[in-house]
Tab-separated table of C-alpha atoms in Angstrom:
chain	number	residue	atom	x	y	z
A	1	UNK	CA	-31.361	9.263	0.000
A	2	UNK	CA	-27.513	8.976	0.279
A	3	UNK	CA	-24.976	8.097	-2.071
A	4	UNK	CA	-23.910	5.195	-0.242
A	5	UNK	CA	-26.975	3.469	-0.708
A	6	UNK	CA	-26.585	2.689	-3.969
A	7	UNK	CA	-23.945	1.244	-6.488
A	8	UNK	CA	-20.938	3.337	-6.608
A	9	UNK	CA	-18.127	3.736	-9.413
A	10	UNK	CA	-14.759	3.281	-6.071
A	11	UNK	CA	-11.116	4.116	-7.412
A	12	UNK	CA	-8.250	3.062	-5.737
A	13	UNK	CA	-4.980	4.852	-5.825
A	14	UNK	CA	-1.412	2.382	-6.044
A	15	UNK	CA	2.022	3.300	-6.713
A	16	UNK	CA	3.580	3.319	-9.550
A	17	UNK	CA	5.439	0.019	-10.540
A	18	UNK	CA	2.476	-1.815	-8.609
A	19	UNK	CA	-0.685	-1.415	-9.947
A	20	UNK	CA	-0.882	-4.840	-11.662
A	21	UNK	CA	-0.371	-6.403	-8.405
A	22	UNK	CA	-3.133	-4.294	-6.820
A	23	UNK	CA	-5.530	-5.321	-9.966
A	24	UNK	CA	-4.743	-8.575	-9.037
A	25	UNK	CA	-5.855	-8.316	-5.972
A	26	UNK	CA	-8.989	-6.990	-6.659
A	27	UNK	CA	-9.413	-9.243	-8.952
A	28	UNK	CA	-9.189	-12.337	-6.230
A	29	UNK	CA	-11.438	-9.900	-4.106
A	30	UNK	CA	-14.154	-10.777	-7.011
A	31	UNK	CA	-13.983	-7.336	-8.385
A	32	UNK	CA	-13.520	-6.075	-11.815
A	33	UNK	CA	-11.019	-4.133	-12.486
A	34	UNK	CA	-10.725	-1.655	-14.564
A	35	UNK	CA	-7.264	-0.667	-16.534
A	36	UNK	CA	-5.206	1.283	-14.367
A	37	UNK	CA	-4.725	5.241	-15.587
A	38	UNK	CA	-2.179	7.487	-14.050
A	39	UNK	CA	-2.131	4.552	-10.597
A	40	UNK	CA	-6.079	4.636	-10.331
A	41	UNK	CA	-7.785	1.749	-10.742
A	42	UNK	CA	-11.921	1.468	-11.009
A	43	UNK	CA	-14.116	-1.308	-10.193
A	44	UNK	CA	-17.838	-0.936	-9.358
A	45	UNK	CA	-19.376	-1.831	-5.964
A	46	UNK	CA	-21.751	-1.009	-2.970
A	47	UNK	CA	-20.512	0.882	-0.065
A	48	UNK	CA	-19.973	-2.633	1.741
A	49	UNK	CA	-17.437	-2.984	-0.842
A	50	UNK	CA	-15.611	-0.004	-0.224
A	51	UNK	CA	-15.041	-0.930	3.434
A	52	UNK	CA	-13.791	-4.084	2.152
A	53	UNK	CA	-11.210	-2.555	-0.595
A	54	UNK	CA	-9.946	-0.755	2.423
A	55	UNK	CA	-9.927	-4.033	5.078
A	56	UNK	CA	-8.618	-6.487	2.757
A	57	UNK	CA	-6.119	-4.870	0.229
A	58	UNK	CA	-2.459	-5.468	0.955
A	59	UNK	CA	-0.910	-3.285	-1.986
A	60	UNK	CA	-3.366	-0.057	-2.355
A	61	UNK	CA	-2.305	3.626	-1.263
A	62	UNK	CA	-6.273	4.404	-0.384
A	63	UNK	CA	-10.059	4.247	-1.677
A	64	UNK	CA	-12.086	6.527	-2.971
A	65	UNK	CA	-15.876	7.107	-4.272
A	66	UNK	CA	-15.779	8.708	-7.623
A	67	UNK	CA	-18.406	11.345	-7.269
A	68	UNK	CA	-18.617	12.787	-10.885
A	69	UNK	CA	-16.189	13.379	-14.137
A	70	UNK	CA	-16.136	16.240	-16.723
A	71	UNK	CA	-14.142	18.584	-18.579
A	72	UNK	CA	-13.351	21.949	-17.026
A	73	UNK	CA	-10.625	24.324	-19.167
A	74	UNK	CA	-11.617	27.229	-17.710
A	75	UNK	CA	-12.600	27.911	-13.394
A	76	UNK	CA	-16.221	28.704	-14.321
A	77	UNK	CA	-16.682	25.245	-16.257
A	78	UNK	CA	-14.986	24.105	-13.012
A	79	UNK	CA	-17.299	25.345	-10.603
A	80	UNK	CA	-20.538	24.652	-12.836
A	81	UNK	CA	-19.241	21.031	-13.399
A	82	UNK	CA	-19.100	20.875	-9.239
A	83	UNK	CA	-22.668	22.310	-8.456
A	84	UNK	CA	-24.273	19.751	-11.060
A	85	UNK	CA	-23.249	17.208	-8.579
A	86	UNK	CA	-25.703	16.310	-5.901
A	87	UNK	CA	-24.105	16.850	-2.640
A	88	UNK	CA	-26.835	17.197	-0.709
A	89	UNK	CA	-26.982	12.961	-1.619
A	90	UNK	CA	-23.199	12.774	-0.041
A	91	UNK	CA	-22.721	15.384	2.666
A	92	UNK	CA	-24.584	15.935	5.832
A	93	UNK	CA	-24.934	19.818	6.664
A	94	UNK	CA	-22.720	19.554	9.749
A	95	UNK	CA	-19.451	17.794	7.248
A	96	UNK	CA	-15.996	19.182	7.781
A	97	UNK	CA	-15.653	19.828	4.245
A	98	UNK	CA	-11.315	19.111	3.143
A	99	UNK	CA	-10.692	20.094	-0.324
A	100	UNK	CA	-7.300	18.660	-2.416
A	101	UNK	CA	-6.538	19.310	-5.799
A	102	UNK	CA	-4.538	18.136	-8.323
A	103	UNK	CA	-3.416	18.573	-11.702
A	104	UNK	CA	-1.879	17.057	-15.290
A	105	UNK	CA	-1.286	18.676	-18.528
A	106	UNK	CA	-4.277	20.781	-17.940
A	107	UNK	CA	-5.371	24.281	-18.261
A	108	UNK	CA	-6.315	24.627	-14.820
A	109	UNK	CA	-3.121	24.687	-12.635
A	110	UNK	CA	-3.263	27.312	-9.572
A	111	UNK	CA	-3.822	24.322	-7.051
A	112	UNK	CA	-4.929	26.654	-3.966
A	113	UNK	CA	-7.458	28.633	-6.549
A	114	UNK	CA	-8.945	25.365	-7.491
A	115	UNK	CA	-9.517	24.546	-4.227
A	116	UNK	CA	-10.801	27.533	-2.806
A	117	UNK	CA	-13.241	27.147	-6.205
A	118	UNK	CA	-14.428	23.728	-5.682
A	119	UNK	CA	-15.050	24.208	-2.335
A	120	UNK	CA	-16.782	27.425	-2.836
A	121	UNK	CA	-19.302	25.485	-5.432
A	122	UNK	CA	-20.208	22.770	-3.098
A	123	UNK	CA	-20.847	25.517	0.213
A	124	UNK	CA	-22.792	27.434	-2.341
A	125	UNK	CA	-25.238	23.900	-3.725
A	126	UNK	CA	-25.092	22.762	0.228
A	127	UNK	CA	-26.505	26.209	1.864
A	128	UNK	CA	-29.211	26.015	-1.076
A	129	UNK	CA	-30.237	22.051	-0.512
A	130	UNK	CA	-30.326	22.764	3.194
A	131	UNK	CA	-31.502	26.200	3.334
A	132	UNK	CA	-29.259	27.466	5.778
A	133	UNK	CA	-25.727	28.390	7.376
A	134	UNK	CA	-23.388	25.386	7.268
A	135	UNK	CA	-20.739	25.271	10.636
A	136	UNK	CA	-18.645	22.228	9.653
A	137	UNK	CA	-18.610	20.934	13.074
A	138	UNK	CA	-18.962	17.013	11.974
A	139	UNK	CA	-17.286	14.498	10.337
A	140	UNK	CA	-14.235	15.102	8.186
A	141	UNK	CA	-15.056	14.579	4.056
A	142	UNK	CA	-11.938	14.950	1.796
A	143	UNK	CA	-13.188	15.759	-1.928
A	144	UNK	CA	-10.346	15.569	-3.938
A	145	UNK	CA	-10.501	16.884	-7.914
A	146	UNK	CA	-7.886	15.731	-10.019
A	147	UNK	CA	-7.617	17.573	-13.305
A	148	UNK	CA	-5.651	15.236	-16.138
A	149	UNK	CA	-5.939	16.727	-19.460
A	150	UNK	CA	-8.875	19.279	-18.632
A	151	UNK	CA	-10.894	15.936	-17.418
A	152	UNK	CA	-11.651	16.664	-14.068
A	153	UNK	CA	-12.841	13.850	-11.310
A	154	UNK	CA	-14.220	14.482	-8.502
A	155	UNK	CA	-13.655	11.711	-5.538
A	156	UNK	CA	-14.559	11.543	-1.728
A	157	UNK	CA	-11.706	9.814	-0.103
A	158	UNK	CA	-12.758	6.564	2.433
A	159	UNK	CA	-9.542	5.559	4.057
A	160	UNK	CA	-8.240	8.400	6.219
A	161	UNK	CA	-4.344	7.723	6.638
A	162	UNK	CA	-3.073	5.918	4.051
A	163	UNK	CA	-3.484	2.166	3.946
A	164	UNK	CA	0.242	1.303	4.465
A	165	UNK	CA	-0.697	2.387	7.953
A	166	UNK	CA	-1.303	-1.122	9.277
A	167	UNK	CA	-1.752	-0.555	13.084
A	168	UNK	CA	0.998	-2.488	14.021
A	169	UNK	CA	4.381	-0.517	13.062
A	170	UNK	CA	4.196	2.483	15.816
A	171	UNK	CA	7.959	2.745	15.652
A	172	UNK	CA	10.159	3.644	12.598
A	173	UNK	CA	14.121	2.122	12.015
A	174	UNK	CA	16.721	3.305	10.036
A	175	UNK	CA	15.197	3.784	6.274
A	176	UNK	CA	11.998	1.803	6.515
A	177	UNK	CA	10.021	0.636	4.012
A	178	UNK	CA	6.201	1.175	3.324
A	179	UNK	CA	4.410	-1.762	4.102
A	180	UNK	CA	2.381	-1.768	0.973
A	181	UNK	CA	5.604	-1.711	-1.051
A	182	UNK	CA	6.991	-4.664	1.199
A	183	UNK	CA	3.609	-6.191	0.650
A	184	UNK	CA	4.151	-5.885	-3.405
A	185	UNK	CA	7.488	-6.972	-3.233
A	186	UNK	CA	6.019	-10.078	-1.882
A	187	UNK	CA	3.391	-10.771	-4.406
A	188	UNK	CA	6.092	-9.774	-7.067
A	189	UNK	CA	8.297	-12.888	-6.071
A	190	UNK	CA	8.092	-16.973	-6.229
A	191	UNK	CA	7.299	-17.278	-2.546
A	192	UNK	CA	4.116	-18.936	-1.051
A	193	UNK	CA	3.531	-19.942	2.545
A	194	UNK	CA	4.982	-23.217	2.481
A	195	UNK	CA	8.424	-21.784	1.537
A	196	UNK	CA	10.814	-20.724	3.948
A	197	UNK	CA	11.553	-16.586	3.811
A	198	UNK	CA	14.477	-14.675	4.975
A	199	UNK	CA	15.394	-10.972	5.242
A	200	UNK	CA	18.570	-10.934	5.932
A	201	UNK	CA	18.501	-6.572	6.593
A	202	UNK	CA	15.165	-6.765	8.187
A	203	UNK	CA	14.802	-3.312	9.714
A	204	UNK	CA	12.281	-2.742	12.041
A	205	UNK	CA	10.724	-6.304	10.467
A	206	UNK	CA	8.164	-4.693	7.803
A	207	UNK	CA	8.804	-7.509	5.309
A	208	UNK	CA	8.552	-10.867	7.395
A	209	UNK	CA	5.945	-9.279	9.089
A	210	UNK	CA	3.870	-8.256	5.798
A	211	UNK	CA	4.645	-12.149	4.516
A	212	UNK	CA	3.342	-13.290	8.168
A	213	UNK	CA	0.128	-11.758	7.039
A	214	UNK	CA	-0.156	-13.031	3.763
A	215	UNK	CA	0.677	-16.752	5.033
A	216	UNK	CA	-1.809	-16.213	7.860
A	217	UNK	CA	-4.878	-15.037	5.155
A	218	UNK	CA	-4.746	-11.471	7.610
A	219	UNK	CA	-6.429	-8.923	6.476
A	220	UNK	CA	-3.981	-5.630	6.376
A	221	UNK	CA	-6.751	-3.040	7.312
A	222	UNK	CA	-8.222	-5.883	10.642
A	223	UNK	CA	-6.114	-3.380	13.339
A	224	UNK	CA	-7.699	0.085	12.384
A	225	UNK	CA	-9.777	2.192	11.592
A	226	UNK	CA	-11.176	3.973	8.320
A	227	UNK	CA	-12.534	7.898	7.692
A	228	UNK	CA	-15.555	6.509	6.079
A	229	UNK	CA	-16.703	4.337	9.627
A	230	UNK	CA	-17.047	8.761	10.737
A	231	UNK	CA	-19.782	9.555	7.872
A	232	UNK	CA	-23.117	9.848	9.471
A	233	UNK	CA	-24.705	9.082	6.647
A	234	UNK	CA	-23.086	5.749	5.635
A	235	UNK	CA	-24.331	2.527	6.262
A	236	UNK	CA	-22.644	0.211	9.639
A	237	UNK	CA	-21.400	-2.661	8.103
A	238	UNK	CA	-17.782	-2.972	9.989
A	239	UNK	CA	-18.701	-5.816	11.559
A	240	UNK	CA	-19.840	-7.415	8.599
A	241	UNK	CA	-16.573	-6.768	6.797
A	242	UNK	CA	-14.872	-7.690	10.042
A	243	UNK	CA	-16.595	-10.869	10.571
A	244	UNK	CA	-15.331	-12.268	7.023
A	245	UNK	CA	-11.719	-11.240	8.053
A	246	UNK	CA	-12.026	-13.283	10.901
A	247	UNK	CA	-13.295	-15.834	8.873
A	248	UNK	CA	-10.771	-15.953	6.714
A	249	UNK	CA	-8.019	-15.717	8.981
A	250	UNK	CA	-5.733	-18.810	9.596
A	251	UNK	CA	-4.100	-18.721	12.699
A	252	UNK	CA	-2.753	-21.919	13.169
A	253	UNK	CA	-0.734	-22.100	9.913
A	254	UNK	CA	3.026	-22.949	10.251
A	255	UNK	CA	5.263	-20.312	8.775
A	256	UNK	CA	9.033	-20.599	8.015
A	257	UNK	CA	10.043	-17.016	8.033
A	258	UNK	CA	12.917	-15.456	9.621
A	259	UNK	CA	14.564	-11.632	9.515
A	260	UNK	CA	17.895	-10.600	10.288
A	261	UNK	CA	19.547	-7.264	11.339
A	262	UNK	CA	23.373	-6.425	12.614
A	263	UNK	CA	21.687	-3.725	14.754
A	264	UNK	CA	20.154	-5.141	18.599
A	265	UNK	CA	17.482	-1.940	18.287
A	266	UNK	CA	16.291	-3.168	14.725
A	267	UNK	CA	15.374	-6.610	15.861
A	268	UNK	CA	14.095	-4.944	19.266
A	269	UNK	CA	11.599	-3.107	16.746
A	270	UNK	CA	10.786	-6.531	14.876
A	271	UNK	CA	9.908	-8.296	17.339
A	272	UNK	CA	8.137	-5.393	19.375
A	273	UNK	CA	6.095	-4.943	15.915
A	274	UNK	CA	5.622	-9.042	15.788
A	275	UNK	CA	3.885	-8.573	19.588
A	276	UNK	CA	1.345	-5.902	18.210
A	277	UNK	CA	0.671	-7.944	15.136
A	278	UNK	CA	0.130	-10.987	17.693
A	279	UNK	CA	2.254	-13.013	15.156
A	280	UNK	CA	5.734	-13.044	17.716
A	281	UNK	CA	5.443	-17.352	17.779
A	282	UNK	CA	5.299	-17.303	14.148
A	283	UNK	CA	8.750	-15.317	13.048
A	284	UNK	CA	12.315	-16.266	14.057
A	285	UNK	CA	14.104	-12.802	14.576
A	286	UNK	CA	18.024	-12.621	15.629
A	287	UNK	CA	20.498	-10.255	15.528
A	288	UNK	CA	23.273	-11.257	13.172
A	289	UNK	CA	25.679	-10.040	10.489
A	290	UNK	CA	24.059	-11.004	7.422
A	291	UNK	CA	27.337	-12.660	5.764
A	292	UNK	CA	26.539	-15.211	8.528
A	293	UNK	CA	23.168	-15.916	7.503
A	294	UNK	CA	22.630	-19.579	6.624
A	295	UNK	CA	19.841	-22.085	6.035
A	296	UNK	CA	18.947	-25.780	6.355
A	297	UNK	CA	16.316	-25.496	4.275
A	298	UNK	CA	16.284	-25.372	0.228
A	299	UNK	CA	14.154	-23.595	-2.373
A	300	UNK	CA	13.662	-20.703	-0.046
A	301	UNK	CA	13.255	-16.813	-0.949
A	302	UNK	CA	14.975	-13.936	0.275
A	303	UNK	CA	13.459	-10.968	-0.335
A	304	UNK	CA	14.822	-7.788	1.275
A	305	UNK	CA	15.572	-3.947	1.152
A	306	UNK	CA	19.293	-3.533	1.972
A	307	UNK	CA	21.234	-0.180	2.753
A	308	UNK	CA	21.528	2.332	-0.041
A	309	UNK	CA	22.217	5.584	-0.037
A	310	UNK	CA	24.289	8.115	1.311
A	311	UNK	CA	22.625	9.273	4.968
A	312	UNK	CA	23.023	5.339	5.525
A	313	UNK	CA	26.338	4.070	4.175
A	314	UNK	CA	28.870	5.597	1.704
A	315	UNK	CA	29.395	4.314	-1.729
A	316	UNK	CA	32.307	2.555	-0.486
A	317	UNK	CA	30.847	0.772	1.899
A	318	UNK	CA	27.618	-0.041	-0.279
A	319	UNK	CA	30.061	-1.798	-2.591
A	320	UNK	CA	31.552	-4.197	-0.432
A	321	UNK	CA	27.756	-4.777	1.273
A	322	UNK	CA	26.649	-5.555	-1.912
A	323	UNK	CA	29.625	-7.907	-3.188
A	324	UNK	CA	29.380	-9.669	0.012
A	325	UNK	CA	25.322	-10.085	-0.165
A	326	UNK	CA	25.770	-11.895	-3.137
A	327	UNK	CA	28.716	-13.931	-1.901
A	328	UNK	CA	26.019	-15.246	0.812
A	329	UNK	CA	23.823	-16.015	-1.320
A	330	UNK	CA	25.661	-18.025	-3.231
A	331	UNK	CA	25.829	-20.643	-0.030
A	332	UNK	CA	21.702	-20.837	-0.470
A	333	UNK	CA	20.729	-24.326	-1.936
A	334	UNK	CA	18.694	-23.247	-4.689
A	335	UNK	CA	17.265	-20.122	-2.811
A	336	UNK	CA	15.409	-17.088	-4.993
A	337	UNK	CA	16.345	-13.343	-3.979
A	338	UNK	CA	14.744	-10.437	-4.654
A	339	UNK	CA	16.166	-6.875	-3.563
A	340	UNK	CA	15.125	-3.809	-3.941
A	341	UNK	CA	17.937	-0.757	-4.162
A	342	UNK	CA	18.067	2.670	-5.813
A	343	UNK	CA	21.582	2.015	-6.679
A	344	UNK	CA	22.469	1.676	-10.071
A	345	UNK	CA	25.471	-0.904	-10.041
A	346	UNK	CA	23.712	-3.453	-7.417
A	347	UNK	CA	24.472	-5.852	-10.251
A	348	UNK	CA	28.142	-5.178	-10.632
A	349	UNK	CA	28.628	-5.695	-7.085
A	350	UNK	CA	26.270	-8.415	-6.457
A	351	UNK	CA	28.270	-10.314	-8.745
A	352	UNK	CA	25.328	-11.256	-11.244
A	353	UNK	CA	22.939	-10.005	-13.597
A	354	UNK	CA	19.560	-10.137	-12.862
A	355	UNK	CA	17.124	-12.614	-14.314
A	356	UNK	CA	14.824	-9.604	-14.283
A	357	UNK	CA	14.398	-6.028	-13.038
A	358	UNK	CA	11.602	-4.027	-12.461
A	359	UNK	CA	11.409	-0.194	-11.363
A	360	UNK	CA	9.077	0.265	-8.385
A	361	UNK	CA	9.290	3.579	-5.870
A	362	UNK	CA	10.229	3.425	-2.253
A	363	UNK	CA	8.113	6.624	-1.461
A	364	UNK	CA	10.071	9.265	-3.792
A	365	UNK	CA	13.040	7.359	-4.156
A	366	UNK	CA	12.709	5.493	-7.591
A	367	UNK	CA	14.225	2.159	-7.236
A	368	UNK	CA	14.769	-1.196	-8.961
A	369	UNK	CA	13.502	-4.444	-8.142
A	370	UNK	CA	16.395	-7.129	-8.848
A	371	UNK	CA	15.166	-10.857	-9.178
A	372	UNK	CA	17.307	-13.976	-8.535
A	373	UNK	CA	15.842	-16.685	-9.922
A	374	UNK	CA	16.935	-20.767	-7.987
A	375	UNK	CA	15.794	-23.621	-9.411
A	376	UNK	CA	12.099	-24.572	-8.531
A	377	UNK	CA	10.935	-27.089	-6.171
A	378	UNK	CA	10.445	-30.422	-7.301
A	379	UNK	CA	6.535	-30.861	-7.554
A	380	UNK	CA	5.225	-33.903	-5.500
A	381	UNK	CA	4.644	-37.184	-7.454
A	382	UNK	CA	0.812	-37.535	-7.327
């Protein structure tokens, strides 16, 4: 029997600052979710479901099958706690077996030791299942065991490259952002598909192009491909999974979304990004300044990730960016804006305080999230 026959405890990993959005998601998925500890998040499922965590989720880093938890303070507790799990249930004797470790406020520490001990416990209960020499020649299988106060869990990762890999940003701009951050940064704000949306420093496009999807009902994960489609020993049900994406999938709606850049190769990127998305008809890109931005429209949202930093603009320069943003803004007919920037005094220079501000994480970089609220929409008279 395999392990991915049955019901399975998954975990998915999300950034700090953004776990309640993924939870939320899951949530509208029809999962469960469990409380989120340390950016891991449980719900329980079937193997079907795991494939669908990693088609459908817009916000999550990856997805993994928890395999087994207990508590190891010393390396032989460690390697005992390893061989009581039943691998011979979740590895074929051909797997390419990829062992990561990590650890918190534990005992165990010496990451490359834990490895080479983990790993050594599951050749060891693998040569005895299958009575013989194991060559590793098949199918990659990261285990991962992440120690957190001497509790150690034990997790077979599913997604492969991380699930901000979309499939359809090949080419990298000046300080891009991850989609699944762009993604959250979406959720996190007022806007819904029948509102215009502008990013006025749109980069290579990541966040009209993340919106696109949302509007459109795409599934992030439709373009590619996952590690766990490679495991002999796991059930076919991509086409299931795809099928309900396609489903699902509204390609006729109307979108109002539009990004901006100052530089021609940015927007070059956008809309070469739009093309591979197969959304270019549904996203006005332009080069322009963005103290000329303007809009017809009312009650829109900008949402954005401006310059910061010093390997893009000095401090200088940031300050007069910033002042001018919010001077911009200011000609907006009731518009909300949302940017994200790791500098301290956006604020100051912006010209207003925030009506709220959240800390989220641009990769490393720790960030805040500054929100604009306009005055909301009038709602139709029924």
């Amino acid at each position: 029997m395999s392990i991915f026959d049955g019901q399975l405890i998954i975990e998915v990993a999300s950034a700090s600052g953004i776990e309640a959005v993924t939870k939320r998601e899951l949530s509208r998925l029809g999962y469960e979710p469990s409380g989120a500890n340390f950016g891991r998040i449980t719900f329980d499922g079937t193997y079907t479901d795991v494939l669908r965590a990693n088609v459908f989720l817009r916000t999550a880093n990856r997805v993994r099958i928890v395999l087994g938890t207990f508590r190891a303070e010393t390396f032989d507790e460690l390697f005992d706690g390893i061989s009581r799990i039943e691998w011979k249930d979740i590895l074929p004797r051909d797997a390419k077996i990829v062992v990561n470790a990590k650890s918190h406020a534990s005992k165990i520490f010496a990451l490359s030791a834990t490895q080479s001990v983990v790993k050594k416990a599951i050749i060891n209960s693998l040569t005895k299942a299958y009575n013989c020499t194991l060559e590793e020649r098949g199918a990659e299988y990261n285990i991962e065991v992440a120690l957190v106060s001497d509790e150690a869990t034990v997790t077979l990762d599913t997604s492969g490259e991380g699930l901000h890999k979309r499939g359809y940003r090949t080419y990298l701009g000046d300080a891009p952002i991850r989609e699944t951050l762009a993604a959250a940064m979406i959720e996190l704000s007022v806007w819904n598909p029948d509102r215009p949306l502008i990013d006025p420093f749109c980069g290579s496009g990541t966040i009209p192009l993340e919106a696109c999807m949302i509007g459109m009902n795409m599934a992030p994960g439709m373009m590619r491909n996952f590690a766990c489609e490679k495991f002999s020993n796991a059930p076919n049900v991509r086409e299931e999974v795809q099928k309900e994406a396609e489903e699902l999938l509204n390609r006729d709606k109307i979108l109002k979304i539009s990004g901006f850049d100052i530089n021609p190769e940015a927007i070059k990127l956008s809309v070469r990004h739009a093309k591979r998305l197969g959304v270019e008809d549904k996203i006005h890109f332009q080069v322009m300044d963005m103290r000329n931005v303007s809009s017809r429209l009312s009650h829109g949202v900008i949402i954005t990730n401006p310059p910061y930093g010093e390997r893009l603009m000095s401090e200088a320069e940031l300050k007069v960016l910033y002042s001018d943003f919010g001077k911009m803004t200011k000609g907006l007919d009731e518009w909300c804006v949302y940017a994200i920037t790791s500098y301290r005094a956006f604020e100051k220079y912006y010209g207003k305080k925030a009506d709220k501000v959240r800390r989220l994480y641009n990769s490393e970089l720790e960030c805040n999230f500054y929100t604009y609220l306009g005055k909301a929409p009038e709602k139709p008279h029924s």
